[in-house]
Amino acid sequence: MRIPARGAGQESVLGALEGFRADDLKWRTGKAWAYVFDAGREAEEVCKKAYAAYLSENGLDPTAFPSLLRLENEIVGMMASHLNAGPEAVGNFTSGGTESIMLAVKSARDWAREKHPEIREPEMILPHTSHAAFQKAGHYLGVRGVPVAVDSETMRADPGAVRAAITPNTILLVASATSYAHGVIDPIGEIAALAAERGLLCHVDGCIGGFVLPYFRRLGAPIPDFDFAVRGVTSMSIDLHKYAFAAKGASVVLYRSKELRRHQIYACSTWTGYTIVNPTVQSTKSGGPLAGAWAVLHFIGDDGYLELCRRMLEATRELAAGIERIDGLRLAAQPDGNLLAFASDTVSVFHIADEMTERGWHVQPQLAFAESPATIHLSVNPSNTAWVREFLEDLRASVAAARLLPPSPLAAMAKTAVSSLAGVEISEQMIEQLLAMVGLRDRALPKRMAPIHELMNVIPPELRSKALIHFANGLFTPPR
Ligand SMILES: *Cc1c(COP(=O)(O)O)cnc(C)c1O
């Protein structure tokens, strides 16, 4: 493919882009329970206008664009008080939850290098339900993630298991409020107390729950202390591009004090170019996400968020109760906010997900891992709340339909094949055969995903990851 020989008109360019969306997830219907956080057209419009207005400003140098510095400091200030941080708290605006988490892990690593130079192979303790971003951060930064079991009833982190996993190499404990997969709050008080007692750092991942939990508490939900009000919590992440409804590319990482945040900032003075001092991973960065987030916080406002949270909380409770009334389904854990996951002991959740797709919904299947069975996840949005009754009716019908579908024979075959491979080095060729078995020869995913999910669900996690890398390595192939 080549750069077009001649420039085209604005209309034809923009029209082409619009056309490309035909096969995208139809999130505006309010029938998608993942991916897009939607508070309605008005909020979206304000956010987009502000984003476009600041698109070209460069966050590389906040002294050249004091407006961006002001927006960032104000947003960080709002999030700090939202999460009960004291006057010493500081933070930065980042491109997303993953970057916030990476920076928190980097700060912990470099803090430990200074405070504990004897630690050569730093470790962080990761409950099985903690977000994959921590493992990714560990992979990038050379901090070993030590996985620990969670309570299989509540799906909350188990402070006893965390305590038992602490070694002389431990630098950081991690807890979630709420966890993404099951939407539950870990016992933050106990985990943070443990960190304080051992002189360790403690990060609370509030990427998805941090913004809404203070509102749920004001609405009377039993939300335990989960933020900087808890002694021992040293850093937190909170995403604005989730339930603050900002455009994607908006999150905040917060620290109890500058003393810890100091380790996040990178400066380079050994090259021939302009001065480099980067608090975050990106260097040149658009002011768009920052302005979009600031605008939407001001447009919706505290009263607006409280009302949106009331709708989401009520809808989640109705969904949870409705799911428990459907024969064959059970909640994987009692949810603490507006996210939930359900499982089945008798029907394939992957077939249920396909049946829901047939009926115009998008739900998110999650593979079984450790204490968690295979589940279907729902992230509840304001735009979903009008659909609860219809959703539950279609879910009941989908369970009935899925019950009649036989489990894919591939999963059983794969299980046998994989067990015969124990100890054998997995080659690219074997992965290719595995993907071909489920019809994944080219890049298009089939409409019914159950055979693929069922296969992935039974193969060991290392093999899952290898297959995913192989798949992505093919997916991102430019047209020739
Ligand atoms: C979404 C999420 C993340 C990762 O955030 P991204 O914005 O997708 O990078 C981390 N932790 C939790 C709990 C999340 O829900």
Tab-separated table of C-alpha atoms and ligand atoms in Angstrom:
chain	number	residue	atom	x	y	z
A	1	MET	CA	0.000	0.000	0.000
A	2	ARG	CA	1.219	3.510	-0.802
A	3	ILE	CA	0.450	7.043	0.305
A	4	PRO	CA	-2.308	8.307	-2.056
A	5	ALA	CA	-0.682	9.981	-5.060
A	6	ARG	CA	-2.922	13.057	-4.825
A	7	GLY	CA	-4.690	14.684	-1.898
A	8	ALA	CA	-8.461	14.193	-1.733
A	9	GLY	CA	-11.224	16.505	-0.561
A	10	GLN	CA	-12.179	16.715	3.095
A	11	GLU	CA	-15.620	15.265	2.450
A	12	SER	CA	-14.369	12.201	0.653
A	13	VAL	CA	-11.711	11.546	3.308
A	14	LEU	CA	-14.106	11.899	6.234
A	15	GLY	CA	-16.800	9.980	4.391
A	16	ALA	CA	-14.438	7.060	3.852
A	17	LEU	CA	-13.613	6.984	7.561
A	18	GLU	CA	-17.291	6.953	8.473
A	19	GLY	CA	-17.854	4.049	6.103
A	20	PHE	CA	-15.117	1.958	7.733
A	21	ARG	CA	-17.205	1.694	10.915
A	22	ALA	CA	-19.933	-0.452	9.367
A	23	ASP	CA	-18.826	-3.650	11.107
A	24	ASP	CA	-17.877	-2.063	14.444
A	25	LEU	CA	-19.514	-2.850	17.748
A	26	LYS	CA	-22.847	-0.983	17.850
A	27	TRP	CA	-22.294	0.619	21.245
A	28	ARG	CA	-24.709	3.511	20.752
A	29	THR	CA	-27.627	1.100	21.033
A	30	GLY	CA	-26.950	0.738	24.780
A	31	LYS	CA	-26.770	-3.034	24.219
A	32	ALA	CA	-23.005	-3.404	24.622
A	33	TRP	CA	-21.860	-4.201	28.171
A	34	ALA	CA	-18.177	-3.489	27.619
A	35	TYR	CA	-15.597	-1.351	25.788
A	36	VAL	CA	-17.411	1.996	25.579
A	37	PHE	CA	-18.313	4.034	28.625
A	38	ASP	CA	-21.284	6.020	27.530
A	39	ALA	CA	-23.040	8.764	29.491
A	40	GLY	CA	-25.075	9.951	26.521
A	41	ARG	CA	-24.695	12.231	23.513
A	42	GLU	CA	-24.372	15.562	25.309
A	43	ALA	CA	-21.435	14.571	27.501
A	44	GLU	CA	-19.797	12.926	24.503
A	45	GLU	CA	-20.189	16.078	22.438
A	46	VAL	CA	-18.699	18.403	25.069
A	47	CYS	CA	-15.795	16.038	25.533
A	48	LYS	CA	-15.107	15.787	21.808
A	49	LYS	CA	-15.232	19.549	21.296
A	50	ALA	CA	-12.797	20.162	24.137
A	51	TYR	CA	-10.583	17.331	22.886
A	52	ALA	CA	-10.508	18.751	19.362
A	53	ALA	CA	-9.813	22.258	20.696
A	54	TYR	CA	-6.655	21.062	22.488
A	55	LEU	CA	-5.633	18.361	20.024
A	56	SER	CA	-2.531	20.141	18.751
A	57	GLU	CA	-1.151	21.497	22.021
A	58	ASN	CA	1.845	19.518	23.211
A	59	GLY	CA	2.167	18.220	26.761
A	60	LEU	CA	5.874	17.614	26.149
A	61	ASP	CA	6.716	20.940	27.751
A	62	PRO	CA	4.228	22.195	30.333
A	63	THR	CA	6.128	25.487	30.631
A	64	ALA	CA	5.351	26.256	26.979
A	65	PHE	CA	1.666	25.379	27.501
A	66	PRO	CA	0.678	26.557	30.988
A	67	SER	CA	-2.935	25.763	30.086
A	68	LEU	CA	-2.075	22.060	29.983
A	69	LEU	CA	-0.227	22.237	33.289
A	70	ARG	CA	-3.229	23.925	34.829
A	71	LEU	CA	-5.667	21.313	33.439
A	72	GLU	CA	-3.472	18.461	34.681
A	73	ASN	CA	-2.973	19.894	38.169
A	74	GLU	CA	-6.683	20.647	38.516
A	75	ILE	CA	-7.718	17.159	37.401
A	76	VAL	CA	-5.177	15.556	39.739
A	77	GLY	CA	-6.422	17.792	42.552
A	78	MET	CA	-10.040	16.741	41.943
A	79	MET	CA	-9.100	13.055	41.926
A	80	ALA	CA	-6.954	13.422	45.048
A	81	SER	CA	-9.797	14.907	47.062
A	82	HIS	CA	-12.251	12.397	45.540
A	83	LEU	CA	-10.018	9.648	46.957
A	84	ASN	CA	-9.406	11.277	50.356
A	85	ALA	CA	-5.742	12.028	49.744
A	86	GLY	CA	-4.178	14.598	52.069
A	87	PRO	CA	-2.640	17.939	51.139
A	88	GLU	CA	0.725	16.267	50.436
A	89	ALA	CA	-0.706	14.090	47.640
A	90	VAL	CA	0.536	14.463	44.069
A	91	GLY	CA	-0.065	12.689	40.793
A	92	ASN	CA	-0.071	12.818	37.030
A	93	PHE	CA	-2.467	12.503	34.141
A	94	THR	CA	-1.662	9.451	32.013
A	95	SER	CA	-2.889	7.792	28.836
A	96	GLY	CA	-4.795	5.052	30.651
A	97	GLY	CA	-4.968	2.562	33.461
A	98	THR	CA	-2.090	0.536	32.094
A	99	GLU	CA	0.208	3.557	32.046
A	100	SER	CA	-0.892	4.620	35.549
A	101	ILE	CA	-0.103	1.131	36.810
A	102	MET	CA	3.216	0.975	34.951
A	103	LEU	CA	4.253	4.243	36.529
A	104	ALA	CA	3.234	3.092	40.011
A	105	VAL	CA	5.297	-0.084	39.532
A	106	LYS	CA	8.249	1.915	38.169
A	107	SER	CA	8.080	4.255	41.156
A	108	ALA	CA	8.028	1.261	43.502
A	109	ARG	CA	10.983	-0.337	41.719
A	110	ASP	CA	13.109	2.804	41.811
A	111	TRP	CA	12.066	3.580	45.395
A	112	ALA	CA	13.269	0.105	46.347
A	113	ARG	CA	16.542	0.542	44.423
A	114	GLU	CA	17.241	3.560	46.607
A	115	LYS	CA	15.844	2.354	49.932
A	116	HIS	CA	16.708	-1.340	49.622
A	117	PRO	CA	19.746	-1.692	47.361
A	118	GLU	CA	20.179	-5.220	48.734
A	119	ILE	CA	17.089	-6.336	46.768
A	120	ARG	CA	18.286	-7.575	43.388
A	121	GLU	CA	15.107	-9.246	42.176
A	122	PRO	CA	12.175	-7.150	43.366
A	123	GLU	CA	8.757	-8.755	43.726
A	124	MET	CA	5.182	-7.485	43.908
A	125	ILE	CA	2.342	-9.607	45.226
A	126	LEU	CA	-0.549	-9.966	42.801
A	127	PRO	CA	-3.846	-11.564	43.784
A	128	HIS	CA	-5.145	-13.668	40.848
A	129	THR	CA	-7.890	-11.089	40.285
A	130	SER	CA	-5.531	-8.093	39.996
A	131	HIS	CA	-5.500	-6.568	36.525
A	132	ALA	CA	-3.171	-8.006	33.870
A	133	ALA	CA	-1.571	-4.547	33.608
A	134	PHE	CA	0.489	-5.330	36.730
A	135	GLN	CA	1.979	-8.409	35.074
A	136	LYS	CA	2.605	-6.379	31.949
A	137	ALA	CA	4.334	-3.703	34.045
A	138	GLY	CA	6.406	-6.375	35.757
A	139	HIS	CA	7.332	-7.837	32.382
A	140	TYR	CA	8.462	-4.460	31.044
A	141	LEU	CA	10.169	-3.276	34.211
A	142	GLY	CA	11.794	-6.389	35.642
A	143	VAL	CA	9.646	-6.664	38.754
A	144	ARG	CA	8.506	-10.228	39.416
A	145	GLY	CA	4.774	-10.633	39.954
A	146	VAL	CA	4.056	-13.218	42.654
A	147	PRO	CA	0.553	-14.586	42.065
A	148	VAL	CA	-1.574	-15.438	45.105
A	149	ALA	CA	-4.918	-17.164	45.478
A	150	VAL	CA	-8.084	-15.227	46.205
A	151	ASP	CA	-11.123	-16.304	48.240
A	152	SER	CA	-13.120	-18.514	45.860
A	153	GLU	CA	-16.483	-17.506	47.415
A	154	THR	CA	-16.059	-13.729	47.375
A	155	MET	CA	-13.321	-13.466	44.717
A	156	ARG	CA	-11.628	-10.974	47.021
A	157	ALA	CA	-7.897	-10.989	47.682
A	158	ASP	CA	-6.941	-13.096	50.696
A	159	PRO	CA	-4.781	-11.111	53.155
A	160	GLY	CA	-3.509	-14.380	54.668
A	161	ALA	CA	-2.262	-15.541	51.270
A	162	VAL	CA	-0.676	-12.134	50.658
A	163	ARG	CA	1.101	-12.267	54.032
A	164	ALA	CA	2.390	-15.765	53.321
A	165	ALA	CA	3.805	-14.675	49.956
A	166	ILE	CA	5.932	-11.830	51.367
A	167	THR	CA	9.666	-12.495	51.047
A	168	PRO	CA	12.739	-10.319	51.673
A	169	ASN	CA	12.429	-9.329	47.971
A	170	THR	CA	8.884	-7.982	48.238
A	171	ILE	CA	8.541	-4.264	47.508
A	172	LEU	CA	4.857	-3.767	46.648
A	173	LEU	CA	1.446	-5.164	47.633
A	174	VAL	CA	-1.460	-4.741	45.204
A	175	ALA	CA	-5.204	-4.651	45.824
A	176	SER	CA	-8.190	-3.645	43.698
A	177	ALA	CA	-11.201	-1.428	44.347
A	178	THR	CA	-12.934	-2.778	42.414
A	179	SER	CA	-11.510	-5.728	40.524
A	180	TYR	CA	-12.416	-5.685	36.846
A	181	ALA	CA	-13.421	-9.319	36.343
A	182	HIS	CA	-15.839	-9.752	39.266
A	183	GLY	CA	-16.403	-6.176	40.423
A	184	VAL	CA	-15.490	-6.735	44.072
A	185	ILE	CA	-13.467	-4.674	46.544
A	186	ASP	CA	-10.440	-6.380	48.077
A	187	PRO	CA	-9.857	-6.121	51.853
A	188	ILE	CA	-7.827	-2.936	51.410
A	189	GLY	CA	-7.600	-2.196	55.153
A	190	GLU	CA	-5.910	-5.494	55.953
A	191	ILE	CA	-3.592	-5.496	52.954
A	192	ALA	CA	-2.512	-1.886	53.451
A	193	ALA	CA	-1.950	-2.503	57.176
A	194	LEU	CA	0.263	-5.431	56.256
A	195	ALA	CA	2.247	-3.193	53.894
A	196	ALA	CA	2.653	-0.521	56.584
A	197	GLU	CA	3.724	-3.109	59.175
A	198	ARG	CA	6.419	-4.513	56.835
A	199	GLY	CA	7.541	-1.157	55.424
A	200	LEU	CA	6.267	-2.026	51.933
A	201	LEU	CA	4.427	0.043	49.366
A	202	CYS	CA	0.747	-0.616	48.659
A	203	HIS	CA	-1.017	0.263	45.404
A	204	VAL	CA	-4.814	0.266	45.227
A	205	ASP	CA	-6.044	-0.182	41.674
A	206	GLY	CA	-9.066	2.079	41.422
A	207	CYS	CA	-8.899	2.211	37.626
A	208	ILE	CA	-12.503	1.159	37.215
A	209	GLY	CA	-13.950	1.495	40.730
A	210	GLY	CA	-12.129	4.507	42.103
A	211	PHE	CA	-14.321	7.094	40.447
A	212	VAL	CA	-17.728	5.565	41.213
A	213	LEU	CA	-17.263	4.016	44.675
A	214	PRO	CA	-17.408	7.365	46.555
A	215	TYR	CA	-20.773	7.994	44.844
A	216	PHE	CA	-22.072	4.498	45.615
A	217	ARG	CA	-21.217	5.122	49.269
A	218	ARG	CA	-23.100	8.432	49.238
A	219	LEU	CA	-26.043	6.500	47.775
A	220	GLY	CA	-26.023	4.237	50.821
A	221	ALA	CA	-24.156	1.201	49.444
A	222	PRO	CA	-21.962	-0.530	52.033
A	223	ILE	CA	-18.554	0.529	50.659
A	224	PRO	CA	-15.645	-0.019	53.074
A	225	ASP	CA	-12.741	2.440	53.168
A	226	PHE	CA	-10.674	1.720	50.074
A	227	ASP	CA	-8.672	4.857	49.287
A	228	PHE	CA	-6.035	7.126	50.864
A	229	ALA	CA	-8.198	7.245	54.004
A	230	VAL	CA	-6.673	3.815	54.670
A	231	ARG	CA	-3.294	4.070	56.359
A	232	GLY	CA	-0.662	2.213	54.367
A	233	VAL	CA	-2.081	2.918	50.897
A	234	THR	CA	0.816	4.646	49.116
A	235	SER	CA	-0.447	4.973	45.520
A	236	MET	CA	-3.641	4.626	43.499
A	237	SER	CA	-4.769	4.566	39.872
A	238	ILE	CA	-8.114	5.977	38.716
A	239	ASP	CA	-9.287	6.010	35.102
A	240	LEU	CA	-11.255	8.937	33.759
A	241	HIS	CA	-11.887	7.221	30.442
A	242	LYS	CA	-14.042	4.652	32.190
A	243	TYR	CA	-16.742	5.873	34.576
A	244	ALA	CA	-15.892	9.581	34.424
A	245	PHE	CA	-16.871	9.184	30.732
A	246	ALA	CA	-13.846	11.059	29.376
A	247	ALA	CA	-12.448	10.229	25.953
A	248	LYS	CA	-9.960	7.383	25.858
A	249	GLY	CA	-6.446	8.306	26.895
A	250	ALA	CA	-7.391	9.613	30.356
A	251	SER	CA	-6.277	8.234	33.719
A	252	VAL	CA	-4.582	9.517	36.864
A	253	VAL	CA	-1.897	7.968	39.059
A	254	LEU	CA	-1.761	9.358	42.594
A	255	TYR	CA	0.838	9.136	45.358
A	256	ARG	CA	0.529	9.931	49.023
A	257	SER	CA	3.558	12.241	48.708
A	258	LYS	CA	6.190	13.716	46.419
A	259	GLU	CA	8.803	11.570	48.070
A	260	LEU	CA	7.427	8.520	46.242
A	261	ARG	CA	6.390	10.256	42.992
A	262	ARG	CA	9.961	11.510	42.579
A	263	HIS	CA	10.855	7.991	41.413
A	264	GLN	CA	8.321	8.160	38.604
A	265	ILE	CA	9.924	11.088	36.794
A	266	TYR	CA	12.528	10.527	34.104
A	267	ALA	CA	15.032	13.127	32.931
A	268	CYS	CA	17.697	12.747	30.254
A	269	SER	CA	20.587	15.162	29.952
A	270	THR	CA	22.918	13.047	27.874
A	271	TRP	CA	21.890	13.728	24.326
A	272	THR	CA	22.189	16.658	21.938
A	273	GLY	CA	18.541	17.722	21.714
A	274	TYR	CA	15.964	19.615	23.747
A	275	THR	CA	15.559	19.211	27.491
A	276	ILE	CA	13.807	15.969	28.431
A	277	VAL	CA	11.975	15.670	31.718
A	278	ASN	CA	9.031	13.288	31.448
A	279	PRO	CA	6.765	12.466	34.375
A	280	THR	CA	4.941	9.873	32.232
A	281	VAL	CA	5.770	7.306	29.540
A	282	GLN	CA	4.800	9.538	26.621
A	283	SER	CA	6.958	12.500	25.745
A	284	THR	CA	5.210	14.426	22.952
A	285	LYS	CA	1.535	14.118	23.833
A	286	SER	CA	-1.694	15.753	22.762
A	287	GLY	CA	-3.542	18.121	25.082
A	288	GLY	CA	-6.780	16.594	23.753
A	289	PRO	CA	-7.354	13.860	26.343
A	290	LEU	CA	-6.601	16.288	29.156
A	291	ALA	CA	-9.011	18.953	27.902
A	292	GLY	CA	-11.674	16.327	27.145
A	293	ALA	CA	-11.446	14.953	30.678
A	294	TRP	CA	-11.487	18.395	32.296
A	295	ALA	CA	-14.505	19.379	30.208
A	296	VAL	CA	-16.538	16.284	30.992
A	297	LEU	CA	-15.821	16.564	34.736
A	298	HIS	CA	-17.134	20.118	34.662
A	299	PHE	CA	-20.054	19.346	32.341
A	300	ILE	CA	-21.440	16.385	34.296
A	301	GLY	CA	-20.364	17.665	37.710
A	302	ASP	CA	-20.703	16.043	41.108
A	303	ASP	CA	-24.517	16.093	41.064
A	304	GLY	CA	-24.595	14.620	37.558
A	305	TYR	CA	-22.220	11.792	38.490
A	306	LEU	CA	-24.237	11.032	41.604
A	307	GLU	CA	-27.355	10.617	39.480
A	308	LEU	CA	-25.576	8.479	36.855
A	309	CYS	CA	-24.181	6.307	39.646
A	310	ARG	CA	-27.634	5.906	41.174
A	311	ARG	CA	-28.923	4.574	37.852
A	312	MET	CA	-25.959	2.238	37.370
A	313	LEU	CA	-26.137	0.881	40.924
A	314	GLU	CA	-29.874	0.212	40.716
A	315	ALA	CA	-29.514	-1.471	37.339
A	316	THR	CA	-26.672	-3.663	38.604
A	317	ARG	CA	-28.742	-4.793	41.580
A	318	GLU	CA	-31.679	-5.658	39.311
A	319	LEU	CA	-29.360	-7.541	36.973
A	320	ALA	CA	-27.746	-9.459	39.827
A	321	ALA	CA	-31.122	-10.464	41.251
A	322	GLY	CA	-32.453	-11.350	37.789
A	323	ILE	CA	-29.419	-13.474	36.923
A	324	GLU	CA	-29.786	-15.448	40.136
A	325	ARG	CA	-33.387	-16.232	39.202
A	326	ILE	CA	-32.342	-17.797	35.880
A	327	ASP	CA	-32.063	-21.542	36.159
A	328	GLY	CA	-28.486	-22.635	35.472
A	329	LEU	CA	-26.805	-19.291	36.198
A	330	ARG	CA	-25.061	-18.045	39.324
A	331	LEU	CA	-23.131	-14.909	40.193
A	332	ALA	CA	-19.416	-15.673	40.373
A	333	ALA	CA	-19.286	-13.276	43.351
A	334	GLN	CA	-21.562	-10.721	44.994
A	335	PRO	CA	-20.692	-7.454	43.218
A	336	ASP	CA	-19.750	-4.332	45.197
A	337	GLY	CA	-20.459	-1.795	42.450
A	338	ASN	CA	-21.577	-1.669	38.844
A	339	LEU	CA	-19.605	-4.592	37.414
A	340	LEU	CA	-20.504	-8.237	37.723
A	341	ALA	CA	-19.639	-11.692	36.452
A	342	PHE	CA	-21.812	-14.784	36.248
A	343	ALA	CA	-21.056	-18.435	35.647
A	344	SER	CA	-22.877	-21.666	34.971
A	345	ASP	CA	-22.260	-25.187	36.192
A	346	THR	CA	-24.517	-26.740	33.577
A	347	VAL	CA	-24.339	-24.650	30.381
A	348	SER	CA	-21.367	-23.312	28.429
A	349	VAL	CA	-21.109	-19.558	29.108
A	350	PHE	CA	-19.420	-19.255	25.717
A	351	HIS	CA	-22.512	-20.574	23.958
A	352	ILE	CA	-24.614	-18.213	26.089
A	353	ALA	CA	-22.437	-15.292	24.918
A	354	ASP	CA	-22.909	-16.357	21.269
A	355	GLU	CA	-26.656	-16.627	21.775
A	356	MET	CA	-26.685	-13.104	23.252
A	357	THR	CA	-24.765	-11.865	20.192
A	358	GLU	CA	-27.449	-13.442	17.994
A	359	ARG	CA	-29.988	-11.391	19.949
A	360	GLY	CA	-28.125	-8.113	19.406
A	361	TRP	CA	-26.206	-7.826	22.682
A	362	HIS	CA	-22.514	-7.668	23.366
A	363	VAL	CA	-21.352	-9.373	26.553
A	364	GLN	CA	-17.779	-10.197	27.531
A	365	PRO	CA	-16.721	-13.816	28.057
A	366	GLN	CA	-13.872	-14.374	30.553
A	367	LEU	CA	-11.853	-17.596	30.557
A	368	ALA	CA	-11.507	-19.747	33.661
A	369	PHE	CA	-8.375	-19.027	35.673
A	370	ALA	CA	-7.284	-20.094	39.144
A	371	GLU	CA	-10.227	-19.614	41.555
A	372	SER	CA	-12.530	-18.215	38.894
A	373	PRO	CA	-14.707	-20.367	36.632
A	374	ALA	CA	-15.393	-19.227	33.067
A	375	THR	CA	-17.761	-16.287	33.335
A	376	ILE	CA	-19.629	-13.606	31.431
A	377	HIS	CA	-18.720	-10.088	32.537
A	378	LEU	CA	-20.977	-7.036	32.452
A	379	SER	CA	-19.764	-3.454	32.942
A	380	VAL	CA	-22.943	-1.464	33.523
A	381	ASN	CA	-23.222	1.963	31.858
A	382	PRO	CA	-25.852	4.683	32.077
A	383	SER	CA	-26.795	3.810	28.492
A	384	ASN	CA	-27.445	0.185	29.496
A	385	THR	CA	-29.778	0.983	32.371
A	386	ALA	CA	-32.923	1.282	30.225
A	387	TRP	CA	-32.414	-2.262	28.944
A	388	VAL	CA	-32.296	-4.375	32.097
A	389	ARG	CA	-35.653	-6.144	31.649
A	390	GLU	CA	-35.097	-6.938	27.962
A	391	PHE	CA	-31.567	-8.060	28.688
A	392	LEU	CA	-32.721	-10.512	31.351
A	393	GLU	CA	-35.456	-11.895	29.077
A	394	ASP	CA	-32.961	-12.494	26.276
A	395	LEU	CA	-30.462	-13.948	28.734
A	396	ARG	CA	-33.038	-16.476	29.924
A	397	ALA	CA	-33.785	-17.405	26.294
A	398	SER	CA	-30.066	-17.615	25.512
A	399	VAL	CA	-29.416	-19.995	28.396
A	400	ALA	CA	-32.267	-22.214	27.189
A	401	ALA	CA	-30.884	-22.192	23.632
A	402	ALA	CA	-27.288	-22.751	24.740
A	403	ARG	CA	-28.382	-25.703	26.870
A	404	LEU	CA	-29.380	-27.535	23.673
A	405	LEU	CA	-26.004	-26.968	21.998
A	406	PRO	CA	-23.407	-29.701	22.439
A	407	PRO	CA	-20.027	-28.666	23.838
A	408	SER	CA	-17.460	-28.265	21.088
A	409	PRO	CA	-15.571	-31.543	20.523
A	410	LEU	CA	-12.474	-29.471	19.868
A	411	ALA	CA	-12.026	-28.564	23.509
A	412	ALA	CA	-11.856	-32.231	24.516
A	413	MET	CA	-9.529	-33.021	21.612
A	414	ALA	CA	-7.295	-30.092	22.481
A	415	LYS	CA	-7.149	-31.145	26.098
A	416	THR	CA	-5.955	-34.620	25.140
A	417	ALA	CA	-3.516	-33.226	22.593
A	418	VAL	CA	-2.078	-30.755	25.084
A	419	SER	CA	-1.641	-33.313	27.836
A	420	SER	CA	0.335	-35.507	25.413
A	421	LEU	CA	2.609	-32.525	24.802
A	422	ALA	CA	3.603	-32.090	28.457
A	423	GLY	CA	7.261	-31.123	28.590
A	424	VAL	CA	7.524	-30.640	24.826
A	425	GLU	CA	8.689	-27.268	23.499
A	426	ILE	CA	5.698	-25.622	21.779
A	427	SER	CA	6.598	-24.559	18.243
A	428	GLU	CA	5.011	-21.882	16.062
A	429	GLN	CA	3.859	-24.674	13.786
A	430	MET	CA	1.979	-26.405	16.605
A	431	ILE	CA	0.268	-23.123	17.483
A	432	GLU	CA	-0.729	-22.702	13.864
A	433	GLN	CA	-2.297	-26.153	13.845
A	434	LEU	CA	-4.138	-25.365	17.053
A	435	LEU	CA	-5.603	-22.163	15.588
A	436	ALA	CA	-6.480	-23.942	12.334
A	437	MET	CA	-8.462	-26.499	14.372
A	438	VAL	CA	-10.864	-23.764	15.460
A	439	GLY	CA	-11.083	-22.222	12.009
A	440	LEU	CA	-8.735	-19.350	12.783
A	441	ARG	CA	-6.685	-19.772	9.669
A	442	ASP	CA	-7.030	-16.238	8.430
A	443	ARG	CA	-7.707	-13.044	10.318
A	444	ALA	CA	-11.493	-12.942	10.385
A	445	LEU	CA	-13.085	-14.158	13.595
A	446	PRO	CA	-16.116	-16.399	13.152
A	447	LYS	CA	-19.484	-15.057	14.295
A	448	ARG	CA	-19.841	-17.850	16.821
A	449	MET	CA	-16.836	-17.683	19.107
A	450	ALA	CA	-17.724	-20.546	21.469
A	451	PRO	CA	-15.384	-23.140	19.858
A	452	ILE	CA	-12.455	-20.732	20.151
A	453	HIS	CA	-13.281	-19.737	23.723
A	454	GLU	CA	-13.809	-23.342	24.762
A	455	LEU	CA	-10.479	-24.344	23.291
A	456	MET	CA	-8.696	-21.442	24.972
A	457	ASN	CA	-10.479	-22.263	28.206
A	458	VAL	CA	-8.988	-25.768	28.449
A	459	ILE	CA	-5.426	-25.189	27.296
A	460	PRO	CA	-2.798	-24.070	29.851
A	461	PRO	CA	-2.312	-20.286	30.291
A	462	GLU	CA	1.209	-20.306	28.753
A	463	LEU	CA	-0.194	-21.883	25.616
A	464	ARG	CA	-3.098	-19.403	25.598
A	465	SER	CA	-0.618	-16.538	25.600
A	466	LYS	CA	1.478	-18.100	22.832
A	467	ALA	CA	-1.625	-18.575	20.693
A	468	LEU	CA	-2.710	-14.978	21.315
A	469	ILE	CA	0.679	-13.589	20.353
A	470	HIS	CA	0.672	-15.685	17.202
A	471	PHE	CA	-2.817	-14.456	16.363
A	472	ALA	CA	-1.970	-10.767	16.957
A	473	ASN	CA	1.256	-11.110	15.011
A	474	GLY	CA	-0.850	-12.112	12.021
A	475	LEU	CA	-3.719	-9.682	12.649
A	476	PHE	CA	-1.516	-6.621	12.379
A	477	THR	CA	-0.341	-7.210	8.842
A	478	PRO	CA	-0.521	-4.283	6.428
A	479	PRO	CA	-2.213	-4.623	3.048
A	480	ARG	CA	0.511	-5.284	0.464
B	1	LIG	C1	-9.324	-1.059	32.804
B	1	LIG	C2	-8.542	-1.455	33.994
B	1	LIG	C3	-7.135	-1.375	34.003
B	1	LIG	C4	-6.334	-1.050	32.766
B	1	LIG	O1	-6.671	0.152	32.242
B	1	LIG	P1	-6.553	0.539	30.675
B	1	LIG	O2	-7.144	1.905	30.702
B	1	LIG	O3	-7.334	-0.456	29.894
B	1	LIG	O4	-5.123	0.555	30.306
B	1	LIG	C5	-6.504	-1.672	35.170
B	1	LIG	N1	-7.172	-2.049	36.269
B	1	LIG	C6	-8.517	-2.180	36.283
B	1	LIG	C7	-9.212	-2.622	37.532
B	1	LIG	C8	-9.245	-1.889	35.145
B	1	LIG	O5	-10.570	-2.031	35.130
